mmCIF file of C-alpha atoms in Angstrom:
data_model
loop_
_atom_site.group_PDB
_atom_site.id
_atom_site.type_symbol
_atom_site.label_atom_id
_atom_site.label_comp_id
_atom_site.label_asym_id
_atom_site.label_seq_id
_atom_site.Cartn_x
_atom_site.Cartn_y
_atom_site.Cartn_z
ATOM 1 C CA TYR A 730 105.323 12.314 71.577
ATOM 2 C CA ASP A 731 108.793 11.838 70.178
ATOM 3 C CA MET A 732 109.696 12.028 66.494
ATOM 4 C CA GLY A 733 112.757 10.509 64.843
ATOM 5 C CA GLY A 734 114.878 8.107 66.862
ATOM 6 C CA ALA A 735 118.103 9.341 65.226
ATOM 7 C CA VAL A 736 117.072 12.425 63.201
ATOM 8 C CA SER A 737 114.282 14.945 63.725
ATOM 9 C CA ALA A 738 113.893 17.940 61.406
ATOM 10 C CA VAL A 739 111.151 20.457 62.213
ATOM 11 C CA ASN A 740 111.031 23.536 60.013
ATOM 12 C CA GLY A 741 114.622 22.906 58.910
ATOM 13 C CA GLY A 742 116.691 20.516 56.843
ATOM 14 C CA TYR A 743 118.883 17.431 56.906
ATOM 15 C CA SER A 744 121.014 15.596 54.355
ATOM 16 C CA THR A 745 123.016 12.373 54.544
ATOM 17 C CA SER A 746 124.625 9.815 52.278
ATOM 18 C CA ALA A 747 125.751 6.222 52.849
ATOM 19 C CA THR A 748 124.521 6.173 56.455
ATOM 20 C CA GLN A 749 123.239 3.193 58.419
ATOM 21 C CA PHE A 750 120.248 3.602 60.730
ATOM 22 C CA ILE A 751 119.977 0.420 62.819
ATOM 23 C CA ASN A 752 117.710 -0.366 65.808
ATOM 24 C CA CYS A 753 116.441 3.188 66.247
ATOM 25 C CA SER A 754 113.027 3.802 67.799
ATOM 26 C CA ALA A 755 110.512 6.596 68.381
ATOM 27 C CA SER A 756 106.759 7.148 68.472
ATOM 28 C CA PHE A 757 106.824 8.487 64.902
ATOM 29 C CA GLY A 758 109.675 7.701 62.502
ATOM 30 C CA GLY A 759 111.841 5.082 64.176
ATOM 31 C CA ALA A 760 114.998 6.322 62.421
ATOM 32 C CA ALA A 761 114.001 9.783 61.168
ATOM 33 C CA ALA A 762 111.050 12.175 61.056
ATOM 34 C CA TRP A 763 110.504 15.561 59.452
ATOM 35 C CA SER A 764 107.655 18.075 59.260
ATOM 36 C CA LEU A 765 106.656 21.725 58.861
ATOM 37 C CA GLN A 766 108.172 22.282 55.409
ATOM 38 C CA SER A 767 111.461 20.614 56.318
ATOM 39 C CA THR A 768 113.634 19.442 53.440
ATOM 40 C CA VAL A 769 115.530 16.172 53.775
ATOM 41 C CA PHE A 770 117.711 14.050 51.503
ATOM 42 C CA PHE A 771 118.681 10.428 52.143
ATOM 43 C CA ASP A 772 121.003 8.889 49.540
ATOM 44 C CA ARG A 773 122.318 5.303 49.492
ATOM 45 C CA SER A 774 121.448 4.764 53.158
ATOM 46 C CA TYR A 775 120.332 1.673 55.047
ATOM 47 C CA PHE A 776 117.347 1.474 57.401
ATOM 48 C CA THR A 777 117.413 -1.815 59.320
ATOM 49 C CA ALA A 778 115.314 -3.064 62.273
ATOM 50 C CA ASN A 779 113.943 0.364 63.216
ATOM 51 C CA SER A 780 110.584 0.699 64.959
ATOM 52 C CA ALA A 781 107.850 3.231 65.614
ATOM 53 C CA VAL A 782 105.120 2.923 68.212
ATOM 54 C CA MET A 783 102.711 4.724 65.861
ATOM 55 C CA ASP A 784 103.645 5.423 62.199
ATOM 56 C CA GLY A 785 106.743 5.161 60.016
ATOM 57 C CA GLY A 786 108.917 2.310 61.238
ATOM 58 C CA ALA A 787 111.948 3.798 59.479
ATOM 59 C CA LEU A 788 110.821 7.208 58.145
ATOM 60 C CA TYR A 789 107.911 9.533 58.940
ATOM 61 C CA ALA A 790 107.048 12.760 57.108
ATOM 62 C CA ALA A 791 104.176 15.236 57.534
ATOM 63 C CA ASN A 792 103.679 18.612 55.835
ATOM 64 C CA PHE A 793 107.158 18.374 54.354
ATOM 65 C CA GLY A 794 108.986 20.406 51.738
ATOM 66 C CA GLN A 795 111.101 18.994 48.935
ATOM 67 C CA SER A 796 112.522 15.649 50.035
ATOM 68 C CA ARG A 797 114.415 12.794 48.416
ATOM 69 C CA VAL A 798 114.951 9.166 49.375
ATOM 70 C CA PHE A 799 117.272 7.780 46.698
ATOM 71 C CA GLN A 800 118.729 4.267 46.385
ATOM 72 C CA CYS A 801 118.037 3.408 50.024
ATOM 73 C CA ASN A 802 117.562 -0.056 51.494
ATOM 74 C CA PHE A 803 114.751 -0.826 53.968
ATOM 75 C CA SER A 804 114.786 -4.113 55.880
ATOM 76 C CA GLY A 805 112.915 -5.354 58.956
ATOM 77 C CA ASN A 806 111.379 -2.029 60.001
ATOM 78 C CA ILE A 807 108.049 -2.118 61.864
ATOM 79 C CA ALA A 808 105.331 0.318 62.922
ATOM 80 C CA GLY A 809 102.465 -0.088 65.364
ATOM 81 C CA ARG A 810 99.928 1.411 62.942
ATOM 82 C CA HIS A 811 100.974 2.473 59.435
ATOM 83 C CA GLY A 812 104.072 2.381 57.213
ATOM 84 C CA GLY A 813 106.608 -0.166 58.419
ATOM 85 C CA GLY A 814 109.218 1.330 56.095
ATOM 86 C CA LEU A 815 107.911 4.794 55.263
ATOM 87 C CA TYR A 816 104.906 6.917 56.210
ATOM 88 C CA LEU A 817 104.039 10.027 54.175
#
């Protein structure tokens, strides 16, 4: 299965500010996914019309470390099972 249409962090880290994630897709985390103690920070970013076949239309996280989603906008994201915007 694929994780994170634009960003995938596995046992690592990622940080971004004022970024637009539009029309991204994946099985888990249409725009971004992280796991295995990864640390991610999303600040003032936009998640629009992203999709996941399974969970987390925009964002998907499992077994994650310290993470922050701050002042972000979620609009029109969809998931086949759980968490159209965010799945934790």
